[in-house]
């Protein structure tokens, strides 16, 4: 957890979290099936992460599927699962070449088993990339993340500090997000990184995720640079 005033104006976020929302509405506007919006969104997500890494950002965490999203219709979920399969099969090689590490957070036991295998292979294949880390949150819920860390702490039978607790979360070892972007107009967190975003700067935009461009990401970075992060101090 970062503390202190070193994160003030002019700095670059080391870690950007993105709630990639608005895929369905993007597709609807074009009279396309929702799945077409998810496909456009996945492509956007990869391009934006690569762009962020060229700017010097080290971690990008993209919220692609929440625990709650798992109660959507089977057809939509099957489409999303196929996209995740494609992502791990195709992107693992490109990302490795680009020096990007892939990581997944979320409860993978909620997803089809072959995806779990692809995730492990993709993570192993890209391990050690030094350019940046792209963390995909699938089957992820902030409350579930906190609860599983609490249960782990209880199993260990000893009280924990904030730092020790952070390490027990699925994001253990990754710094808290500096900037959280939510596309698609809604002004809420929808169970994303609840503990981790205690002091994260928030950026909301009406742009639907498949329309969120590199240019707009640069605008979000510029907006972040102007923020004064006080962490409760004066
Ligand atoms: C975000 O887009 C991606 C997922 C939640 C899987 P949505 O599918 O929520 O898109 P909208 O909000 O319906 O437009
Ligand atoms: C948040 O979007 C989750 C993801 C983008 C993966 P939702 O579309 O599920 O959020 P709500 O339902 O509008 O809060
Ligand atoms: Mg939505």
CSV table of C-alpha atoms in Angstrom, one decimal, residues 11-13 16 48-58 131 214-215 217-219 221-222:
chain,number,residue,atom,x,y,z
A,11,UNK,CA,3.2,11.5,-11.9
A,12,UNK,CA,2.2,8.5,-13.9
A,13,UNK,CA,0.1,5.7,-12.5
A,16,UNK,CA,-4.4,1.2,-13.9
A,48,UNK,CA,-5.1,-0.3,-24.5
A,49,UNK,CA,-2.9,-2.4,-22.2
A,50,UNK,CA,-0.1,-2.4,-24.8
A,51,UNK,CA,-0.5,1.4,-25.1
A,52,UNK,CA,-0.4,1.9,-21.4
A,53,UNK,CA,2.8,-0.1,-21.2
A,54,UNK,CA,4.4,2.1,-23.8
A,55,UNK,CA,3.5,5.0,-21.6
A,56,UNK,CA,5.4,3.5,-18.7
A,57,UNK,CA,2.4,2.0,-16.8
A,58,UNK,CA,3.5,-1.3,-15.2
A,131,UNK,CA,7.6,-4.6,-19.8
A,214,UNK,CA,-5.8,5.2,-26.8
A,215,UNK,CA,-6.4,9.0,-27.1
A,217,UNK,CA,-6.6,6.7,-22.2
A,218,UNK,CA,-4.0,9.5,-22.6
A,219,UNK,CA,-6.6,12.0,-21.5
A,221,UNK,CA,-3.6,9.8,-17.7
A,222,UNK,CA,-3.4,13.5,-18.0
